[in-house]
PDB file of C-alpha atoms and ligand atoms in Angstrom:
ATOM      1  CA  MET A   1     -49.984  32.476  22.332  1.00 38.00           C
ATOM      2  CA  VAL A   2     -49.886  35.048  19.574  1.00 44.00           C
ATOM      3  CA  TRP A   3     -47.577  33.581  17.011  1.00 46.00           C
ATOM      4  CA  GLY A   4     -49.658  34.251  13.969  1.00 46.00           C
ATOM      5  CA  ALA A   5     -49.153  33.429  10.330  1.00 46.00           C
ATOM      6  CA  GLU A   6     -47.718  36.868   9.635  1.00 50.00           C
ATOM      7  CA  LYS A   7     -44.812  36.453  12.040  1.00 49.00           C
ATOM      8  CA  MET A   8     -44.129  32.927  10.884  1.00 43.00           C
ATOM      9  CA  ALA A   9     -43.958  34.119   7.296  1.00 47.00           C
ATOM     10  CA  ASP A  10     -41.576  36.874   8.314  1.00 82.00           C
ATOM     11  CA  PHE A  11     -39.137  34.557  10.068  1.00 89.00           C
ATOM     12  CA  ALA A  12     -39.285  32.110   7.176  1.00 93.00           C
ATOM     13  CA  ARG A  13     -37.825  34.840   4.945  1.00 96.00           C
ATOM     14  CA  LEU A  14     -34.750  35.465   7.094  1.00 97.00           C
ATOM     15  CA  SER A  15     -31.441  34.636   5.464  1.00 98.00           C
ATOM     16  CA  ILE A  16     -28.012  35.098   7.001  1.00 97.00           C
ATOM     17  CA  ASN A  17     -25.203  36.483   4.903  1.00 96.00           C
ATOM     18  CA  SER A  18     -22.232  34.429   6.037  1.00 94.00           C
ATOM     19  CA  ALA A  19     -20.086  37.568   6.482  1.00 94.00           C
ATOM     20  CA  THR A  20     -22.280  38.444   9.459  1.00 96.00           C
ATOM     21  CA  ILE A  21     -20.838  35.557  11.479  1.00 94.00           C
ATOM     22  CA  ASP A  22     -18.168  33.732   9.547  1.00 76.00           C
ATOM     23  CA  HIS A  23     -14.934  35.371  10.597  1.00 78.00           C
ATOM     24  CA  ARG A  24     -13.880  32.603  12.885  1.00 80.00           C
ATOM     25  CA  LEU A  25     -16.206  29.961  11.444  1.00 92.00           C
ATOM     26  CA  SER A  26     -15.922  27.601   8.518  1.00 94.00           C
ATOM     27  CA  LEU A  27     -18.834  27.366   6.097  1.00 95.00           C
ATOM     28  CA  GLU A  28     -19.789  24.118   7.797  1.00 96.00           C
ATOM     29  CA  GLN A  29     -19.989  25.863  11.183  1.00 96.00           C
ATOM     30  CA  CYS A  30     -22.005  28.727   9.669  1.00 96.00           C
ATOM     31  CA  ILE A  31     -24.476  26.277   8.172  1.00 96.00           C
ATOM     32  CA  ASP A  32     -24.737  24.425  11.445  1.00 96.00           C
ATOM     33  CA  ALA A  33     -25.223  27.621  13.485  1.00 96.00           C
ATOM     34  CA  CYS A  34     -28.054  28.742  11.171  1.00 96.00           C
ATOM     35  CA  ALA A  35     -29.737  25.352  10.834  1.00 95.00           C
ATOM     36  CA  ARG A  36     -29.775  24.859  14.614  1.00 95.00           C
ATOM     37  CA  ARG A  37     -31.799  28.073  14.950  1.00 95.00           C
ATOM     38  CA  ALA A  38     -34.274  27.016  12.254  1.00 95.00           C
ATOM     39  CA  ILE A  39     -33.027  29.712   9.889  1.00 96.00           C
ATOM     40  CA  LEU A  40     -33.988  28.646   6.382  1.00 96.00           C
ATOM     41  CA  ALA A  41     -31.446  30.351   4.128  1.00 98.00           C
ATOM     42  CA  ILE A  42     -27.858  31.457   3.903  1.00 97.00           C
ATOM     43  CA  ALA A  43     -25.818  33.669   1.553  1.00 98.00           C
ATOM     44  CA  PRO A  44     -22.256  32.341   1.466  1.00 97.00           C
ATOM     45  CA  TRP A  45     -19.188  34.281   0.356  1.00 96.00           C
ATOM     46  CA  ARG A  46     -17.069  32.687  -2.309  1.00 97.00           C
ATOM     47  CA  HIS A  47     -13.895  32.415  -0.236  1.00 96.00           C
ATOM     48  CA  LYS A  48     -15.826  30.294   2.255  1.00 95.00           C
ATOM     49  CA  ILE A  49     -17.148  28.136  -0.589  1.00 97.00           C
ATOM     50  CA  HIS A  50     -13.597  27.740  -1.918  1.00 97.00           C
ATOM     51  CA  ASP A  51     -12.241  26.860   1.539  1.00 96.00           C
ATOM     52  CA  ALA A  52     -14.865  24.139   1.885  1.00 96.00           C
ATOM     53  CA  GLY A  53     -14.573  22.985  -1.738  1.00 98.00           C
ATOM     54  CA  LEU A  54     -17.508  23.588  -4.083  1.00 98.00           C
ATOM     55  CA  LYS A  55     -18.872  20.037  -4.208  1.00 98.00           C
ATOM     56  CA  ARG A  56     -18.591  19.632  -0.468  1.00 98.00           C
ATOM     57  CA  ALA A  57     -20.188  23.042   0.120  1.00 98.00           C
ATOM     58  CA  ALA A  58     -23.096  22.084  -2.135  1.00 98.00           C
ATOM     59  CA  ARG A  59     -23.536  18.776  -0.321  1.00 98.00           C
ATOM     60  CA  MET A  60     -23.412  20.375   3.137  1.00 97.00           C
ATOM     61  CA  ILE A  61     -25.956  23.009   2.170  1.00 97.00           C
ATOM     62  CA  ARG A  62     -28.241  20.448   0.549  1.00 97.00           C
ATOM     63  CA  ASP A  63     -28.031  18.148   3.577  1.00 97.00           C
ATOM     64  CA  SER A  64     -28.801  21.033   5.949  1.00 97.00           C
ATOM     65  CA  GLY A  65     -31.964  21.918   4.024  1.00 96.00           C
ATOM     66  CA  LEU A  66     -30.885  25.580   3.799  1.00 97.00           C
ATOM     67  CA  ALA A  67     -31.747  27.574   0.701  1.00 98.00           C
ATOM     68  CA  VAL A  68     -29.110  29.865  -0.818  1.00 98.00           C
ATOM     69  CA  SER A  69     -30.515  33.377  -1.151  1.00 98.00           C
ATOM     70  CA  GLY A  70     -27.466  34.561  -3.078  1.00 98.00           C
ATOM     71  CA  VAL A  71     -23.774  33.988  -3.650  1.00 98.00           C
ATOM     72  CA  CYS A  72     -21.434  36.847  -2.698  1.00 97.00           C
ATOM     73  CA  ARG A  73     -20.076  37.952  -4.994  1.00 97.00           C
ATOM     74  CA  GLY A  74     -19.270  38.489  -8.647  1.00 98.00           C
ATOM     75  CA  GLY A  75     -18.538  41.760 -10.403  1.00 98.00           C
ATOM     76  CA  MET A  76     -15.397  43.902 -10.250  1.00 98.00           C
ATOM     77  CA  PHE A  77     -15.658  44.299 -14.027  1.00 98.00           C
ATOM     78  CA  THR A  78     -13.538  47.440 -14.315  1.00 98.00           C
ATOM     79  CA  ALA A  79      -9.799  47.298 -15.054  1.00 98.00           C
ATOM     80  CA  SER A  80      -7.207  49.504 -16.673  1.00 97.00           C
ATOM     81  CA  ASP A  81      -6.542  47.066 -19.522  1.00 97.00           C
ATOM     82  CA  LYS A  82      -8.293  44.457 -21.597  1.00 98.00           C
ATOM     83  CA  ALA A  83      -6.402  41.583 -19.988  1.00 98.00           C
ATOM     84  CA  GLY A  84      -7.650  42.704 -16.583  1.00 98.00           C
ATOM     85  CA  ARG A  85     -11.239  42.860 -17.799  1.00 98.00           C
ATOM     86  CA  GLU A  86     -10.902  39.374 -19.358  1.00 98.00           C
ATOM     87  CA  ARG A  87      -9.558  37.992 -16.087  1.00 98.00           C
ATOM     88  CA  ALA A  88     -12.531  39.518 -14.294  1.00 98.00           C
ATOM     89  CA  LEU A  89     -14.931  37.881 -16.747  1.00 98.00           C
ATOM     90  CA  ASP A  90     -13.261  34.485 -16.294  1.00 98.00           C
ATOM     91  CA  ASP A  91     -13.639  34.799 -12.555  1.00 98.00           C
ATOM     92  CA  ASN A  92     -17.257  35.859 -12.967  1.00 98.00           C
ATOM     93  CA  ARG A  93     -18.015  32.798 -15.090  1.00 98.00           C
ATOM     94  CA  ARG A  94     -16.610  30.672 -12.272  1.00 98.00           C
ATOM     95  CA  ALA A  95     -18.835  32.558  -9.831  1.00 98.00           C
ATOM     96  CA  VAL A  96     -21.851  31.801 -12.040  1.00 98.00           C
ATOM     97  CA  ASP A  97     -20.865  28.106 -12.032  1.00 98.00           C
ATOM     98  CA  GLU A  98     -20.626  28.152  -8.256  1.00 98.00           C
ATOM     99  CA  ALA A  99     -24.012  29.840  -7.889  1.00 98.00           C
ATOM    100  CA  ALA A 100     -25.532  27.258 -10.255  1.00 98.00           C
ATOM    101  CA  THR A 101     -23.988  24.358  -8.331  1.00 98.00           C
ATOM    102  CA  LEU A 102     -25.342  25.718  -5.049  1.00 98.00           C
ATOM    103  CA  GLY A 103     -28.786  26.369  -6.540  1.00 98.00           C
ATOM    104  CA  ALA A 104     -28.534  30.021  -5.468  1.00 98.00           C
ATOM    105  CA  ASP A 105     -31.380  32.443  -6.121  1.00 98.00           C
ATOM    106  CA  CYS A 106     -28.877  34.850  -7.677  1.00 98.00           C
ATOM    107  CA  LEU A 107     -25.238  35.881  -8.024  1.00 98.00           C
ATOM    108  CA  VAL A 108     -24.754  39.287  -6.397  1.00 98.00           C
ATOM    109  CA  LEU A 109     -22.629  41.724  -8.437  1.00 98.00           C
ATOM    110  CA  VAL A 110     -20.486  44.402  -6.825  1.00 98.00           C
ATOM    111  CA  VAL A 111     -19.611  45.970 -10.124  1.00 98.00           C
ATOM    112  CA  GLY A 112     -16.198  47.593  -9.550  1.00 98.00           C
ATOM    113  CA  GLY A 113     -15.023  51.181  -9.189  1.00 98.00           C
ATOM    114  CA  LEU A 114     -12.604  53.343 -11.136  1.00 98.00           C
ATOM    115  CA  PRO A 115      -9.679  51.448 -12.658  1.00 97.00           C
ATOM    116  CA  ASP A 116      -6.318  52.252 -11.052  1.00 94.00           C
ATOM    117  CA  GLY A 117      -5.162  55.750 -11.953  1.00 94.00           C
ATOM    118  CA  SER A 118      -8.363  56.636 -13.835  1.00 97.00           C
ATOM    119  CA  ARG A 119     -10.562  59.692 -13.371  1.00 98.00           C
ATOM    120  CA  ASP A 120     -12.951  58.654 -16.132  1.00 98.00           C
ATOM    121  CA  LEU A 121     -16.157  57.708 -14.378  1.00 98.00           C
ATOM    122  CA  ALA A 122     -18.134  57.438 -17.623  1.00 98.00           C
ATOM    123  CA  ALA A 123     -15.605  54.932 -18.967  1.00 98.00           C
ATOM    124  CA  ALA A 124     -15.959  52.872 -15.783  1.00 98.00           C
ATOM    125  CA  HIS A 125     -19.739  52.893 -16.243  1.00 98.00           C
ATOM    126  CA  SER A 126     -19.431  51.598 -19.770  1.00 98.00           C
ATOM    127  CA  GLN A 127     -16.958  48.893 -18.700  1.00 98.00           C
ATOM    128  CA  VAL A 128     -19.519  47.741 -16.149  1.00 98.00           C
ATOM    129  CA  HIS A 129     -22.261  47.726 -18.767  1.00 98.00           C
ATOM    130  CA  ASP A 130     -20.142  45.727 -21.195  1.00 98.00           C
ATOM    131  CA  GLY A 131     -18.928  43.329 -18.503  1.00 98.00           C
ATOM    132  CA  ILE A 132     -22.433  42.488 -17.355  1.00 98.00           C
ATOM    133  CA  ALA A 133     -23.675  42.212 -20.944  1.00 98.00           C
ATOM    134  CA  THR A 134     -20.943  39.682 -21.730  1.00 98.00           C
ATOM    135  CA  LEU A 135     -21.458  37.698 -18.535  1.00 98.00           C
ATOM    136  CA  LEU A 136     -25.208  37.701 -19.026  1.00 98.00           C
ATOM    137  CA  ASP A 137     -25.054  35.346 -22.048  1.00 97.00           C
ATOM    138  CA  TYR A 138     -23.301  32.786 -19.902  1.00 98.00           C
ATOM    139  CA  ALA A 139     -25.472  33.369 -16.821  1.00 98.00           C
ATOM    140  CA  ARG A 140     -28.652  32.903 -18.858  1.00 98.00           C
ATOM    141  CA  ARG A 141     -27.406  29.558 -20.174  1.00 98.00           C
ATOM    142  CA  CYS A 142     -26.655  28.503 -16.579  1.00 98.00           C
ATOM    143  CA  ASN A 143     -30.005  29.821 -15.298  1.00 98.00           C
ATOM    144  CA  VAL A 144     -28.311  32.070 -12.753  1.00 98.00           C
ATOM    145  CA  PRO A 145     -29.939  35.507 -12.346  1.00 98.00           C
ATOM    146  CA  LEU A 146     -27.443  38.351 -11.904  1.00 98.00           C
ATOM    147  CA  ALA A 147     -28.252  40.875  -9.166  1.00 98.00           C
ATOM    148  CA  ILE A 148     -26.667  44.312  -9.547  1.00 98.00           C
ATOM    149  CA  GLU A 149     -26.139  45.719  -6.058  1.00 98.00           C
ATOM    150  CA  PRO A 150     -25.807  49.516  -6.083  1.00 98.00           C
ATOM    151  CA  LEU A 151     -23.411  50.544  -3.311  1.00 98.00           C
ATOM    152  CA  HIS A 152     -23.342  53.740  -1.281  1.00 98.00           C
ATOM    153  CA  PRO A 153     -21.533  56.527  -3.226  1.00 98.00           C
ATOM    154  CA  MET A 154     -18.624  56.457  -0.764  1.00 97.00           C
ATOM    155  CA  TYR A 155     -17.559  53.235  -2.513  1.00 98.00           C
ATOM    156  CA  ALA A 156     -17.686  54.647  -6.059  1.00 98.00           C
ATOM    157  CA  ALA A 157     -13.901  54.819  -6.473  1.00 98.00           C
ATOM    158  CA  GLU A 158     -12.915  51.433  -5.099  1.00 97.00           C
ATOM    159  CA  ARG A 159     -15.821  49.026  -5.175  1.00 98.00           C
ATOM    160  CA  ALA A 160     -18.827  49.990  -7.226  1.00 98.00           C
ATOM    161  CA  CYS A 161     -19.502  52.901  -9.554  1.00 98.00           C
ATOM    162  CA  ILE A 162     -23.214  52.016  -9.677  1.00 98.00           C
ATOM    163  CA  ASN A 163     -24.500  53.926  -6.666  1.00 98.00           C
ATOM    164  CA  THR A 164     -28.218  54.453  -7.105  1.00 98.00           C
ATOM    165  CA  LEU A 165     -31.112  52.122  -7.730  1.00 98.00           C
ATOM    166  CA  ARG A 166     -32.020  54.395 -10.649  1.00 98.00           C
ATOM    167  CA  HIS A 167     -28.696  53.623 -12.321  1.00 98.00           C
ATOM    168  CA  ALA A 168     -29.109  49.884 -11.653  1.00 98.00           C
ATOM    169  CA  ASN A 169     -32.670  49.973 -13.014  1.00 98.00           C
ATOM    170  CA  ASP A 170     -31.440  51.803 -16.133  1.00 98.00           C
ATOM    171  CA  LEU A 171     -28.835  49.081 -16.687  1.00 98.00           C
ATOM    172  CA  CYS A 172     -31.456  46.363 -16.270  1.00 98.00           C
ATOM    173  CA  ASP A 173     -33.667  48.113 -18.845  1.00 98.00           C
ATOM    174  CA  GLU A 174     -30.763  48.170 -21.294  1.00 98.00           C
ATOM    175  CA  LEU A 175     -29.578  44.613 -20.676  1.00 98.00           C
ATOM    176  CA  GLY A 176     -32.880  42.729 -20.686  1.00 96.00           C
ATOM    177  CA  PRO A 177     -33.927  39.477 -18.986  1.00 98.00           C
ATOM    178  CA  GLY A 178     -31.645  37.635 -16.585  1.00 98.00           C
ATOM    179  CA  VAL A 179     -30.405  40.642 -14.670  1.00 98.00           C
ATOM    180  CA  GLY A 180     -32.048  42.374 -11.711  1.00 98.00           C
ATOM    181  CA  VAL A 181     -31.153  44.262  -8.564  1.00 98.00           C
ATOM    182  CA  ALA A 182     -30.219  43.594  -4.959  1.00 98.00           C
ATOM    183  CA  ILE A 183     -31.585  46.285  -2.658  1.00 98.00           C
ATOM    184  CA  ASP A 184     -29.471  46.898   0.422  1.00 98.00           C
ATOM    185  CA  VAL A 185     -30.849  49.378   2.937  1.00 98.00           C
ATOM    186  CA  TYR A 186     -27.321  50.347   4.027  1.00 98.00           C
ATOM    187  CA  HIS A 187     -26.432  51.536   0.541  1.00 98.00           C
ATOM    188  CA  LEU A 188     -29.708  53.113  -0.518  1.00 98.00           C
ATOM    189  CA  TRP A 189     -31.561  54.526   2.502  1.00 98.00           C
ATOM    190  CA  TRP A 190     -30.480  58.138   1.807  1.00 98.00           C
ATOM    191  CA  ASP A 191     -31.903  58.309  -1.736  1.00 98.00           C
ATOM    192  CA  ASP A 192     -34.930  60.603  -2.063  1.00 98.00           C
ATOM    193  CA  ASN A 193     -35.976  58.633  -5.153  1.00 98.00           C
ATOM    194  CA  LEU A 194     -35.879  55.299  -3.398  1.00 98.00           C
ATOM    195  CA  GLU A 195     -39.604  54.598  -3.159  1.00 98.00           C
ATOM    196  CA  ALA A 196     -40.165  55.315  -6.840  1.00 98.00           C
ATOM    197  CA  GLU A 197     -37.127  53.309  -7.941  1.00 99.00           C
ATOM    198  CA  ILE A 198     -38.132  50.315  -5.810  1.00 98.00           C
ATOM    199  CA  ALA A 199     -41.561  50.420  -7.458  1.00 98.00           C
ATOM    200  CA  ARG A 200     -39.816  50.629 -10.837  1.00 98.00           C
ATOM    201  CA  ALA A 201     -37.731  47.557  -9.909  1.00 98.00           C
ATOM    202  CA  SER A 202     -40.877  45.459  -9.535  1.00 98.00           C
ATOM    203  CA  GLY A 203     -40.330  42.046 -11.113  1.00 98.00           C
ATOM    204  CA  ARG A 204     -36.550  42.335 -11.035  1.00 98.00           C
ATOM    205  CA  ILE A 205     -35.786  42.485  -7.307  1.00 98.00           C
ATOM    206  CA  LEU A 206     -33.522  39.498  -6.668  1.00 98.00           C
ATOM    207  CA  GLY A 207     -32.361  40.257  -3.150  1.00 98.00           C
ATOM    208  CA  PHE A 208     -33.133  42.458  -0.159  1.00 98.00           C
ATOM    209  CA  HIS A 209     -30.343  43.077   2.390  1.00 98.00           C
ATOM    210  CA  VAL A 210     -30.765  44.593   5.835  1.00 98.00           C
ATOM    211  CA  CYS A 211     -28.558  46.027   8.559  1.00 98.00           C
ATOM    212  CA  ASP A 212     -28.426  49.585   9.946  1.00 98.00           C
ATOM    213  CA  TRP A 213     -26.547  52.867   9.504  1.00 98.00           C
ATOM    214  CA  LEU A 214     -24.858  53.900  12.733  1.00 98.00           C
ATOM    215  CA  VAL A 215     -24.396  57.529  13.762  1.00 98.00           C
ATOM    216  CA  PRO A 216     -21.566  58.217  13.731  1.00 97.00           C
ATOM    217  CA  THR A 217     -20.228  55.580  11.344  1.00 96.00           C
ATOM    218  CA  THR A 218     -16.569  55.136  12.206  1.00 96.00           C
ATOM    219  CA  ASP A 219     -15.400  52.917   9.345  1.00 96.00           C
ATOM    220  CA  MET A 220     -16.513  53.055   5.711  1.00 93.00           C
ATOM    221  CA  LEU A 221     -16.599  49.299   5.367  1.00 94.00           C
ATOM    222  CA  LEU A 222     -16.635  47.546   8.681  1.00 96.00           C
ATOM    223  CA  ASP A 223     -18.971  49.520  10.933  1.00 97.00           C
ATOM    224  CA  ARG A 224     -22.441  48.416   9.950  1.00 98.00           C
ATOM    225  CA  GLY A 225     -25.065  48.228  12.645  1.00 98.00           C
ATOM    226  CA  MET A 226     -27.550  45.600  13.731  1.00 98.00           C
ATOM    227  CA  MET A 227     -31.106  46.429  12.697  1.00 98.00           C
ATOM    228  CA  GLY A 228     -32.554  48.848  15.219  1.00 98.00           C
ATOM    229  CA  ASP A 229     -29.224  50.334  16.328  1.00 98.00           C
ATOM    230  CA  GLY A 230     -29.106  53.041  13.648  1.00 98.00           C
ATOM    231  CA  ILE A 231     -31.254  55.522  11.754  1.00 98.00           C
ATOM    232  CA  ILE A 232     -32.646  53.594   8.767  1.00 98.00           C
ATOM    233  CA  ASP A 233     -36.412  53.194   8.645  1.00 97.00           C
ATOM    234  CA  ILE A 234     -36.024  49.571   7.585  1.00 97.00           C
ATOM    235  CA  ARG A 235     -39.732  48.808   8.000  1.00 96.00           C
ATOM    236  CA  GLN A 236     -40.627  51.554   5.533  1.00 97.00           C
ATOM    237  CA  ILE A 237     -38.179  50.305   2.907  1.00 98.00           C
ATOM    238  CA  SER A 238     -39.347  46.748   3.566  1.00 97.00           C
ATOM    239  CA  ARG A 239     -42.934  47.827   2.876  1.00 96.00           C
ATOM    240  CA  TRP A 240     -41.880  49.394  -0.428  1.00 98.00           C
ATOM    241  CA  VAL A 241     -40.018  46.218  -1.416  1.00 98.00           C
ATOM    242  CA  THR A 242     -43.040  44.101  -0.496  1.00 96.00           C
ATOM    243  CA  ALA A 243     -45.361  46.454  -2.399  1.00 97.00           C
ATOM    244  CA  ALA A 244     -43.118  45.936  -5.445  1.00 98.00           C
ATOM    245  CA  GLY A 245     -43.981  42.238  -5.234  1.00 98.00           C
ATOM    246  CA  TYR A 246     -40.755  40.848  -3.788  1.00 97.00           C
ATOM    247  CA  GLU A 247     -41.401  37.630  -1.851  1.00 96.00           C
ATOM    248  CA  GLY A 248     -37.880  36.236  -1.591  1.00 97.00           C
ATOM    249  CA  PHE A 249     -35.450  35.998   1.291  1.00 98.00           C
ATOM    250  CA  ILE A 250     -34.357  38.994   3.343  1.00 98.00           C
ATOM    251  CA  GLU A 251     -30.666  38.822   4.099  1.00 98.00           C
ATOM    252  CA  VAL A 252     -29.036  40.107   7.271  1.00 98.00           C
ATOM    253  CA  GLU A 253     -25.614  41.350   6.165  1.00 97.00           C
ATOM    254  CA  ILE A 254     -23.469  43.018   8.823  1.00 97.00           C
ATOM    255  CA  PHE A 255     -19.755  43.836   8.548  1.00 96.00           C
ATOM    256  CA  SER A 256     -18.842  44.937  12.045  1.00 96.00           C
ATOM    257  CA  ALA A 257     -15.190  44.535  12.970  1.00 95.00           C
ATOM    258  CA  GLN A 258     -15.432  46.239  16.370  1.00 94.00           C
ATOM    259  CA  ASN A 259     -18.730  44.890  17.615  1.00 96.00           C
ATOM    260  CA  TRP A 260     -20.652  41.978  16.122  1.00 96.00           C
ATOM    261  CA  TRP A 261     -17.620  40.183  14.722  1.00 95.00           C
ATOM    262  CA  LEU A 262     -16.188  40.066  18.243  1.00 94.00           C
ATOM    263  CA  ARG A 263     -19.206  38.209  19.611  1.00 95.00           C
ATOM    264  CA  GLU A 264     -20.145  34.548  19.515  1.00 94.00           C
ATOM    265  CA  ALA A 265     -22.054  33.530  16.401  1.00 95.00           C
ATOM    266  CA  GLY A 266     -24.943  32.258  18.510  1.00 95.00           C
ATOM    267  CA  GLU A 267     -25.429  35.634  20.172  1.00 96.00           C
ATOM    268  CA  VAL A 268     -25.260  37.437  16.832  1.00 97.00           C
ATOM    269  CA  LEU A 269     -27.813  35.114  15.251  1.00 97.00           C
ATOM    270  CA  GLU A 270     -30.216  35.267  18.161  1.00 97.00           C
ATOM    271  CA  THR A 271     -30.001  39.066  18.219  1.00 97.00           C
ATOM    272  CA  ALA A 272     -30.520  39.171  14.456  1.00 97.00           C
ATOM    273  CA  ILE A 273     -33.618  36.973  14.765  1.00 96.00           C
ATOM    274  CA  ARG A 274     -35.132  39.237  17.454  1.00 96.00           C
ATOM    275  CA  ARG A 275     -34.281  42.453  15.626  1.00 96.00           C
ATOM    276  CA  PHE A 276     -35.542  41.043  12.342  1.00 96.00           C
ATOM    277  CA  ASP A 277     -38.895  40.442  13.998  1.00 94.00           C
ATOM    278  CA  GLU A 278     -38.917  43.897  15.517  1.00 94.00           C
ATOM    279  CA  PHE A 279     -37.442  46.130  12.799  1.00 94.00           C
ATOM    280  CA  VAL A 280     -37.835  44.388   9.434  1.00 94.00           C
TER     281      VAL A 280
HETATM  282 ZN1   ZN B 301     -25.726  43.878   0.455  1.00 70.74          ZN
END
């Protein structure tokens, strides 16, 4: 039987972002569904951690033997007033605490878009810079790496005004140790600078997320595809990420309200395992 070391190593790097399966499941059920299929890592969302209770979540994850490839998510640093930005920082410090308690590889940051009513993109960029810089002091003390996740430009207004890996790399250069990037093929596949920017991110890649871009995409947020169902050359991007020295987990992260979220978690996971082997 050909089940060589290369394939084993590949499967061992698979992590499941809980959003891929958790809509009807508790964190406990997500953990159980992954552990039963010998998946080695999970990336839980904070609302699921809160539902379970942090201490209990940490205990369940520890008992299951799963690693935590990342906690989703911190960020949302932008706000129209100082009080709003302070509230965001307080929440981010709690997110850092949660990531530390779970022993997560990183806290993923979706940085925030334009504040309500604003057209000042440059101001939003500087709020993000300042927010991460402030949080970074705390995150360093807690030993939690912060992963800036650039999102597709269609989210610039509402979710994240950092939209290219170049911009995220620039921020990392400015901010210094303790902050890196999460590379998500869904958000970055279209960028003609991607190969060069992934190489530039060497040593600071904290996460690698996979799914696929469907044609046509019918919903900006909730119509991501399973690997292999869309047009992203995931293998190519995966090779670039590997060439940049990244050896961590590879997270399957699929928001799919009309397809995968309607299916049983077991079917989704087993499909993800097969497609991961074939397309990642
Ligand atoms: Zn992602």
